[in-house]
Each structure stands twice: as C-alpha cells, then as structure tokens.
XYZ file of C-alpha atoms in Angstrom:
513
model
C -21.894 -17.339 33.891
C -21.416 -13.360 33.930
C -18.210 -13.803 34.412
C -17.190 -16.351 32.529
C -18.967 -14.567 29.472
C -16.694 -11.612 29.960
C -14.096 -13.423 30.391
C -14.108 -14.938 27.205
C -14.951 -11.454 25.442
C -12.157 -9.940 27.114
C -9.588 -12.788 25.793
C -11.200 -12.667 22.600
C -10.218 -9.358 22.244
C -7.277 -9.488 23.337
C -6.569 -12.008 21.190
C -7.624 -9.151 18.324
C -4.864 -6.595 19.449
C -8.589 -4.783 20.776
C -8.461 -2.860 23.359
C -11.369 -2.169 25.227
C -12.480 1.443 24.547
C -14.632 2.632 27.379
C -18.187 3.604 26.775
C -17.986 7.423 25.461
C -20.560 9.584 27.765
C -23.470 11.410 25.690
C -22.032 15.064 24.707
C -23.094 17.724 27.986
C -25.493 20.538 26.047
C -22.747 22.439 26.400
C -20.119 20.174 24.641
C -23.233 19.714 21.458
C -23.780 23.291 21.136
C -20.159 23.978 20.622
C -19.814 21.447 17.786
C -23.429 22.239 16.045
C -21.615 25.711 16.226
C -18.730 25.003 13.892
C -20.407 22.778 12.135
C -23.344 25.735 11.553
C -20.224 27.886 10.937
C -19.243 26.043 8.401
C -22.524 25.635 7.142
C -22.618 21.692 7.099
C -25.739 21.943 10.117
C -27.126 19.726 7.750
C -24.804 16.298 9.237
C -27.216 17.180 12.826
C -30.825 16.929 11.104
C -31.819 13.742 12.740
C -30.416 14.299 15.966
C -32.601 14.987 18.036
C -34.590 11.822 17.413
C -31.869 9.485 17.579
C -31.813 6.801 21.053
C -28.759 8.127 23.010
C -26.298 5.961 22.062
C -26.616 6.732 18.637
C -26.638 10.542 19.540
C -22.872 9.976 21.281
C -21.669 7.840 17.850
C -22.333 10.603 15.676
C -21.340 13.021 18.437
C -17.781 11.410 18.563
C -17.696 10.747 15.223
C -18.230 14.591 13.904
C -16.082 15.613 16.818
C -13.485 14.077 14.370
C -13.615 15.977 11.888
C -13.166 19.813 11.240
C -15.670 20.812 9.399
C -13.714 24.170 8.149
C -10.949 21.986 6.948
C -13.693 19.914 5.255
C -14.504 22.734 3.338
C -11.251 23.820 2.507
C -9.900 20.788 1.239
C -13.053 20.105 -0.725
C -12.826 23.327 -2.230
C -9.072 23.279 -3.347
C -10.342 19.502 -4.739
C -12.976 20.978 -6.985
C -11.677 24.556 -7.849
C -7.402 23.661 -7.637
C -5.609 26.866 -9.135
C -5.869 27.861 -12.543
C -2.767 25.947 -14.529
C 0.410 27.679 -15.139
C 2.062 27.525 -18.538
C 4.824 25.358 -17.570
C 1.768 23.277 -16.154
C -0.104 23.407 -19.261
C 2.931 21.779 -21.114
C 5.583 20.297 -18.492
C 8.515 19.797 -19.658
C 9.214 15.802 -19.661
C 12.298 13.893 -19.454
C 13.489 10.505 -17.957
C 15.343 10.758 -14.910
C 19.040 10.901 -15.221
C 21.353 8.253 -15.470
C 22.722 9.054 -12.026
C 19.082 9.055 -9.846
C 18.672 5.697 -11.662
C 19.979 1.586 -11.881
C 18.265 -1.062 -13.683
C 18.522 -5.079 -12.750
C 18.039 -5.808 -16.578
C 21.555 -4.326 -16.870
C 23.251 -3.514 -14.052
C 27.072 -5.103 -13.238
C 27.079 -8.022 -11.159
C 29.423 -6.363 -8.853
C 27.134 -3.361 -8.316
C 23.612 -5.812 -7.426
C 25.786 -7.744 -4.778
C 26.813 -5.215 -3.427
C 23.765 -3.580 -2.906
C 22.291 -6.882 -1.798
C 25.055 -7.591 0.368
C 25.024 -3.967 1.604
C 20.979 -4.634 2.096
C 21.193 -7.622 4.252
C 23.595 -6.035 6.489
C 21.476 -3.300 7.109
C 18.523 -6.184 7.706
C 21.203 -7.478 9.927
C 21.312 -4.221 12.331
C 17.583 -4.617 12.518
C 17.490 -1.164 10.607
C 15.312 -2.255 8.367
C 11.382 -1.782 8.336
C 8.570 -2.750 6.191
C 5.029 -0.890 5.595
C 2.529 -2.811 3.790
C -0.343 -1.327 2.238
C -3.248 -3.391 2.636
C -6.615 -1.280 3.069
C -8.240 -2.974 -0.082
C -11.164 -5.384 0.054
C -11.233 -8.276 -2.405
C -14.411 -6.663 -3.952
C -13.760 -7.225 -6.988
C -12.814 -10.932 -6.564
C -15.584 -11.880 -5.433
C -14.557 -11.571 -1.928
C -15.525 -9.004 1.286
C -12.299 -10.397 2.984
C -9.638 -8.146 3.023
C -7.745 -8.372 -0.604
C -4.591 -9.360 1.620
C -6.698 -12.971 2.501
C -6.672 -13.979 -0.687
C -6.204 -17.560 -1.868
C -4.403 -17.040 -5.315
C -4.965 -20.728 -5.984
C -1.734 -22.068 -5.040
C -1.246 -25.817 -4.823
C -0.211 -25.187 -0.956
C -3.353 -22.122 -0.751
C -1.219 -19.666 0.898
C -2.946 -16.197 0.972
C -0.852 -13.097 0.235
C -0.423 -12.399 3.860
C 0.968 -15.079 4.203
C 3.382 -15.308 0.807
C 4.444 -11.969 2.343
C 5.046 -12.797 5.805
C 6.840 -15.867 5.274
C 9.125 -13.868 3.311
C 10.354 -11.448 5.907
C 10.568 -14.717 8.103
C 13.272 -15.721 5.608
C 15.192 -12.352 5.420
C 15.436 -12.384 8.707
C 17.207 -15.866 8.800
C 19.551 -14.767 6.117
C 20.728 -11.427 7.430
C 21.170 -12.991 11.158
C 23.085 -16.143 9.516
C 25.513 -13.311 7.534
C 25.690 -10.855 10.661
C 26.119 -14.172 12.952
C 23.176 -13.892 15.198
C 20.695 -16.165 16.678
C 17.835 -13.634 15.408
C 16.707 -10.119 13.254
C 13.784 -8.402 13.241
C 12.219 -6.536 10.529
C 9.124 -4.790 11.661
C 5.904 -5.139 9.740
C 3.349 -2.167 9.650
C 0.284 -3.545 8.010
C -2.132 -0.177 7.303
C -5.674 -1.127 6.875
C -8.597 0.267 6.267
C -11.910 0.537 8.973
C -13.766 -2.361 7.096
C -10.368 -4.604 6.882
C -9.172 -3.534 10.511
C -10.838 -6.537 12.559
C -10.854 -9.219 10.077
C -7.259 -8.581 9.336
C -6.109 -8.820 12.731
C -8.057 -12.050 13.240
C -6.615 -13.440 10.176
C -3.485 -12.874 11.710
C -4.016 -14.119 14.818
C -5.419 -17.476 13.657
C -2.643 -18.079 11.174
C 0.300 -17.477 14.185
C 1.352 -13.854 12.625
C 2.972 -16.191 9.213
C 5.704 -17.749 12.091
C 6.595 -13.669 12.930
C 6.436 -12.473 16.432
C 3.147 -10.701 17.210
C 5.437 -8.555 19.569
C 7.075 -7.181 15.337
C 3.355 -6.830 13.885
C 1.790 -3.634 14.171
C -1.740 -3.780 12.560
C -2.606 0.392 11.930
C -5.447 2.108 10.721
C -5.528 4.622 7.338
C -7.609 7.297 7.911
C -11.335 8.684 6.418
C -13.016 11.541 5.439
C -16.304 12.503 4.316
C -18.365 11.918 1.744
C -19.188 15.260 0.103
C -22.208 16.242 -2.430
C -21.980 17.764 -5.529
C -22.990 21.212 -3.830
C -20.322 20.507 -1.275
C -22.457 19.235 2.413
C -21.336 16.526 4.022
C -22.909 13.470 3.552
C -24.967 10.842 5.770
C -25.386 7.325 5.645
C -27.577 7.084 8.340
C -29.714 9.247 10.671
C -26.607 8.433 13.127
C -23.256 8.320 10.756
C -21.454 10.586 8.260
C -20.943 8.873 4.970
C -16.848 8.056 5.105
C -14.430 6.652 2.779
C -10.450 5.692 3.099
C -8.650 8.765 2.495
C -6.437 7.017 -0.752
C -3.270 5.508 -0.636
C -1.480 9.163 -0.167
C -3.309 8.852 3.546
C -0.267 6.412 4.933
C 1.598 9.630 5.791
C -1.386 10.995 8.282
C -1.634 7.347 9.065
C 1.909 6.865 9.962
C 2.167 9.937 12.634
C -1.177 9.831 13.900
C -0.774 5.866 15.124
C 2.474 5.251 16.973
C 4.327 3.454 13.969
C 6.474 5.662 14.131
C 7.652 6.178 17.739
C 7.384 2.348 17.364
C 10.152 2.795 14.778
C 12.237 5.115 16.834
C 12.346 2.906 19.478
C 13.735 0.234 17.800
C 15.952 2.253 15.532
C 14.649 1.968 11.502
C 16.591 3.863 9.421
C 15.256 2.379 6.122
C 12.007 1.412 5.514
C 10.362 -0.683 2.449
C 6.610 0.312 1.306
C 4.455 -1.570 -0.792
C 0.845 -2.632 -1.855
C -0.564 -6.351 -0.875
C -1.550 -6.710 -4.090
C 1.405 -7.796 -5.544
C 2.326 -11.424 -4.916
C 5.866 -11.259 -6.100
C 6.949 -8.705 -3.753
C 10.083 -8.921 -2.946
C 9.471 -7.863 0.861
C 12.731 -5.726 2.452
C 14.199 -6.327 -0.270
C 18.584 -6.288 0.081
C 18.701 -5.173 -3.296
C 16.856 -2.255 -3.020
C 17.470 -1.662 0.234
C 21.078 -1.589 -0.383
C 20.754 0.652 -3.691
C 18.794 3.511 -1.799
C 21.089 3.503 0.977
C 24.136 3.789 -0.351
C 22.919 6.770 -2.574
C 22.000 8.562 0.194
C 17.882 9.374 -0.689
C 15.212 10.111 1.375
C 12.675 7.899 -0.942
C 13.265 5.481 -4.044
C 10.910 3.837 -6.074
C 10.999 0.154 -7.901
C 9.930 0.194 -11.357
C 9.117 -2.057 -14.306
C 9.756 -2.017 -17.983
C 6.414 -0.810 -19.888
C 5.479 -3.742 -21.738
C 4.330 -1.113 -24.794
C 3.202 2.542 -25.461
C -0.078 2.181 -25.003
C 0.135 0.436 -21.432
C -1.625 2.695 -19.056
C 0.683 2.682 -16.268
C 1.716 6.148 -14.446
C 5.792 6.847 -14.903
C 7.884 7.712 -12.860
C 10.054 11.022 -15.035
C 11.139 14.134 -14.499
C 8.581 16.707 -15.026
C 9.512 20.003 -14.773
C 12.612 19.049 -13.331
C 11.197 17.348 -11.124
C 10.900 13.994 -10.139
C 6.948 12.771 -10.537
C 4.110 10.042 -11.733
C 2.428 10.999 -14.887
C -0.394 9.194 -15.289
C -0.713 7.408 -18.989
C -3.730 9.972 -19.799
C -1.103 13.192 -19.236
C 0.874 11.193 -22.217
C 0.748 12.815 -25.587
C 1.100 9.723 -28.274
C 4.270 10.960 -29.785
C 5.954 11.005 -26.433
C 4.301 7.968 -25.970
C 5.591 6.241 -28.317
C 9.330 8.276 -28.569
C 11.692 6.080 -28.442
C 15.475 5.746 -26.439
C 18.105 7.305 -28.380
C 20.779 5.469 -26.097
C 18.496 2.149 -26.527
C 16.648 2.751 -29.499
C 15.169 -1.063 -28.791
C 13.252 0.844 -25.787
C 10.904 3.812 -24.789
C 12.438 7.394 -23.837
C 9.211 6.631 -21.120
C 9.650 3.513 -20.145
C 10.009 3.542 -16.190
C 6.023 2.242 -14.938
C 5.084 3.261 -11.607
C 4.253 -0.435 -8.702
C 3.661 1.697 -5.833
C 6.706 -0.050 -4.372
C 8.896 2.475 -2.299
C 11.974 3.061 0.253
C 11.220 6.184 2.481
C 14.383 6.619 4.834
C 13.507 7.598 8.762
C 14.493 11.057 8.516
C 12.195 12.057 5.833
C 9.151 9.816 7.327
C 9.691 11.663 10.356
C 9.346 14.814 8.997
C 5.556 14.018 7.878
C 4.178 16.857 9.852
C 6.407 19.436 7.994
C 4.869 18.668 4.591
C 1.576 16.549 4.468
C -0.745 19.490 5.115
C 0.607 21.004 1.310
C -0.421 17.206 -0.376
C -3.336 17.608 -2.516
C -6.514 16.023 -2.755
C -8.396 14.323 -5.487
C -11.421 13.956 -6.669
C -13.395 10.999 -7.360
C -16.414 10.930 -9.048
C -19.121 8.403 -7.410
C -22.551 7.086 -6.867
C -22.557 7.536 -2.847
C -25.931 6.170 -0.977
C -27.130 8.867 1.399
C -30.134 9.814 3.841
C -32.134 12.763 2.263
C -32.157 15.147 5.150
C -35.294 16.875 4.176
C -37.619 13.503 3.978
C -35.699 11.165 6.389
C -35.309 8.506 3.163
C -32.384 6.368 2.023
C -31.597 7.120 -1.693
C -29.352 4.951 -3.967
C -28.262 7.456 -6.587
C -27.993 5.551 -9.801
C -25.547 7.969 -11.439
C -22.544 10.165 -9.112
C -24.128 12.055 -6.781
C -20.886 13.223 -4.754
C -17.464 13.164 -4.649
C -14.365 11.007 -2.705
C -11.074 12.538 -1.512
C -8.438 11.169 -1.974
C -4.929 11.653 -2.080
C -1.832 9.482 -3.785
C 1.266 8.276 -2.158
C 3.615 9.790 -5.406
C 2.239 13.487 -4.932
C 4.590 14.115 -1.891
C 7.537 13.326 -4.829
C 7.738 16.584 -6.352
C 8.894 18.187 -3.134
C 12.060 16.406 -3.107
C 15.246 18.067 -4.631
C 16.423 15.052 -7.197
C 19.253 14.554 -5.172
C 17.312 12.756 -2.634
C 15.119 10.898 -5.192
C 16.609 7.161 -6.676
C 14.267 4.629 -9.060
C 15.641 0.954 -9.502
C 14.007 -0.998 -12.574
C 13.245 -4.405 -11.868
C 12.438 -7.139 -13.996
C 8.534 -7.879 -14.009
C 8.242 -11.124 -14.566
C 10.276 -11.847 -11.305
C 8.762 -9.024 -9.125
C 5.321 -7.687 -10.229
C 1.934 -9.586 -10.570
C -0.958 -7.529 -9.114
C -4.203 -8.969 -8.578
C -6.849 -6.220 -9.440
C -9.029 -8.341 -11.146
C -11.606 -11.338 -10.949
C -10.726 -14.982 -12.075
C -10.519 -15.711 -15.819
C -10.223 -11.866 -16.698
C -7.317 -13.466 -18.355
C -5.044 -9.803 -17.364
C -3.988 -9.254 -13.296
C -6.264 -12.030 -12.123
C -5.819 -15.092 -9.741
C -4.642 -17.195 -12.967
C -2.045 -14.955 -13.933
C -0.869 -14.596 -10.368
C -0.924 -18.115 -9.264
C 1.030 -18.448 -12.920
C 3.621 -16.086 -12.522
C 4.511 -17.739 -8.854
C 4.482 -21.143 -10.754
C 6.819 -19.993 -13.513
C 9.596 -18.009 -11.437
C 9.768 -21.402 -9.127
C 9.998 -23.586 -11.756
C 12.468 -20.986 -12.976
C 15.089 -21.146 -9.929
C 14.459 -24.865 -8.979
C 15.445 -25.161 -12.973
C 18.734 -22.773 -12.266
C 19.952 -24.781 -8.992
C 20.131 -27.911 -11.312
C 16.868 -29.785 -10.976
C 14.661 -31.041 -14.218
C 10.994 -30.494 -14.174
C 8.845 -32.598 -15.709
C 4.865 -32.289 -16.165
C 1.694 -33.720 -18.493
C 0.718 -30.309 -19.409
C 2.419 -26.840 -20.320
C -0.515 -25.636 -18.347
C 0.565 -27.539 -15.239
C 4.272 -26.793 -15.548
C 5.011 -24.542 -12.405
C 6.678 -25.063 -9.331
C 5.636 -23.291 -6.139
C 8.942 -22.963 -3.769
C 8.285 -21.618 -0.368
C 9.559 -18.633 0.926
C 10.526 -20.173 3.845
C 12.864 -22.176 1.257
C 14.121 -19.790 -0.507
C 13.529 -15.691 -0.599
C 14.857 -15.326 -4.301
C 15.939 -18.506 -5.878
C 19.121 -18.673 -3.134
C 19.510 -22.193 -0.914
C 18.001 -25.451 -3.763
C 21.028 -26.663 -4.304
C 19.759 -29.471 -2.790
C 17.285 -30.038 -5.430
C 20.548 -30.464 -8.036
C 19.820 -33.522 -10.226
C 16.539 -34.296 -9.140
C 13.441 -34.758 -11.365
C 10.278 -32.982 -9.906
C 6.904 -33.850 -11.632
C 4.971 -30.313 -11.764
C 2.844 -29.275 -10.937
C 4.630 -29.127 -6.907
C 5.389 -27.694 -4.109
C 8.965 -27.322 -2.097
C 7.894 -26.749 1.328
C 10.986 -28.529 2.672
C 14.296 -29.742 2.229
C 14.433 -33.895 1.286
C-alpha cells in the first residue's frame, strides 16, 4: 500500500514538473550561529525571535528561507529606495522629446512593402528556430474574483478558452506558418513562462491538464520570479508567521534576475535563440512571437524594442515611451504637466506630440539578455507602501494593520531602457484595437474587464471574416462578434474558405468546413 501511494505521488510530481527536493536537515549549531551573526550585524536579528521555540521542521524552513537572503543587501536596497539620490537639475526639469523617426515605426502609416518585409523576415527567423517567447504570468486574478493565476481566466468567449490557451495556440499557429514557409516538417518557438510563488504550482497543473495547448512539453519551461522581504516603516524585515518571513514578488523587473537564476538563458543558448518576445499575460489580443515585430527589431539590430499604442487622449493615465534627457525611458502620466500632455505633434496636428503608450510588450536580443549579470545590480528598487500583516516580535501576536505599515520593494522592467544607447532601442506603434486589450478589472467595470476583452476578440474576428468575403448577421448588436480560433488564423490570414458564406453571430470558427 505504502509503495503504491509513493508511486502515485511520484507520478503526480513528475506531471507537475516538480522534482522531489531532498529534505533539508536542521542546521548545525555552527551554521545557525553564522547566519544569526549575519542578521545581527545587519541589525535584523528580530527574524530569529521565535526560532528556539519552533518545532524542528519549522526551524529548518525558517533557516533555509533566511539563508536565501543577504540582510546587508536588503538593508542597502531599502535605504536606496527610501532615500534616493538628490535630484539633479536635469532630473528636476527633464528634457522630454518623442523618440526620433530613426527609432520608430508605425503600423498606422508605414508603407505596405515595409510591413510585408518585416513580417516575411520575422517569419524566416521563426523558421530558423531563432525566436523564443517569455511570458510574464506571475499575477493572480484577485481583482477578477479569482485566486487562480490570471492566465487561467475564462473571459467569456463562446469557446471558453483561457488567456493561456489563446496565447499557446497562437504559438502553435505561428510555428505552422513558419514551418510551411521554410519547407520544414516542424518549427519550435519555446515558451518560457515566468510565474510567482503562489501561481507556479497552479500554472504547472493547468498546463499539464490542458496538454500544453498543443505544444510539446519539452518546449515549455515554467520558472519563478524572485521575492524580497517586506520591510516595516522603520526598516525591519517583517515576519509573516513565527517561522516565515513576509515576502513579496520583486516586480516585473525581476524578470532579469529570474532569467539568469533559472535555466532559461542556458536553454535559449543551447537552442540557438537570437530574438525574444516578452509580454504580459493579461493582454488577450497579444500577437505572440509577432513576425512583423521580430523582423522590424532584427532589421534595426536593436537590443530592445517596444510596442506602443496611441494614447487615447491627453488625460489617459498611461506611461509613455519617449526620450528623457536624451535617453529612452518610460515616463508616468503623473510626471507630465498638463501643457506637455496636451501638446500637439507639429507633423501631425491632429495627434498628440507624446502619444506612445507603454503596453509592456518588448523585444530583446539574446546578446543583451546574456549581459544581464553586468547591469542587473544597477536597476533601482521602487517603494510600494502597503498594509502588511505581520507577527509582533515582542508579543508573538499576528497584527493586521488598518493603514500602511511597511513597504514592498519592486523593480520595473523598463528601468533598463535608459542604459541603452538610442541606436540600440526602437519602438513600433500598433493599432490598439488589433493588439491591446488588457484584463485588469472585475466584470461589469466597463473598462479593461472580461466583457471588454471578450468584445475585442469577437470584434476582431468579425472584421477578419468580413475581410475574407463572408457576411456576418446577428439579431443583436451586442452579440455581433465572431471568435476565430488562433489555430485557424494567427492574424486574419487563411480565411478564404469563408468567402461568400453567411455567418450568424455570435459564432466560433474552429475548423475549415
């Protein structure tokens, strides 16, 4: 019986990509004293307040967790985040300019031959197995009323497909398109999925249960972003419980450390990857491994490129991609005065001068990601003031604060932009209705919620089938959309079989018939 249970557990762990970790032994007195000394020297000895009263397994768990942090480094980055260098005159009144034409392109007004050239050259790179995808998927669907990873969310499409499935099937399709163009039996676009501590297990199980959405298991790697301790307002590391430090994910900028601490970069190197597309899971319209974007970025030989959408109006609260003191950067809406926000483009009087809205959709060259160890330590940490439950180390009681009592430290993925020479950075403007529909809010909010995500997918599909020569009819304007499976069409191509057909909406196109 015991052997059968052991075998079942082993099989389950293998299915979830979980390697059985050897049980950590309780530290020796010498090991414990050495670690205590490190934390005492850093004036963070309170983390051991309950250690002596803990059961053996909890002692080991706390020791292993504390061993993973450098308290001196934690103190340093906390101090730097709370007391950044005094702003220079250039920082106080930064010179802000749009990116120059040499570093930009727009789907809205580029020549058709340029768009075709970028698409075809990008598809060739996919066909050479030189393109990979990194997905930032650490978030939970808390705002959506779900504790599951956000990528598991069903936005209400007729097919009931999750965000993960939509994106995985787009990879399947782009592999097929590239293989056909290259005259190959198959092409591989590896998918590297970055999760957080709470989302890793459920993400692995969801992928396994859904058979990796048609992708090969060996071409999907799920890895985890790092965490940092939560810090009290007086600079002390907080305990979540008597045997556990309170921690939080290190922000989307933690992707850089996660890439080098996990096997991801080594795997990319072994596969011969040269071009990487990175994006956030919450965008249902994302063109995963977009050949046009890959081709554009590769043609310019840049290290980072970013997709942007046109800012809706002067008051939309979005970060903007621009030049700040001559360096590529992202400037938040709150940092821009009214006059600057409302300024018009002299070349296009009907458009805003600063209109390139950041959608966290990036291209990286592999050579740049290989250099992460040289610059990752230079990225700043930002402060997020939060209400953080903690254990009072004097009374041993759990406290749930009613107002912010501490900080979480995080890095932003775009903080690396100013480190680049302008010649190694580029931006591509794409149509919002074609490529950007984020899922941020609960159903019924009316903006960036499941209903708008569903609407945008369905409207895009209806547009595609009409362009292919089909007629779409519906009894209600609210249900006039068509869902086109990514396995049938990546970006509107391959739908000629629908010519002269009438489609009654709402409908799903999942096969050619």
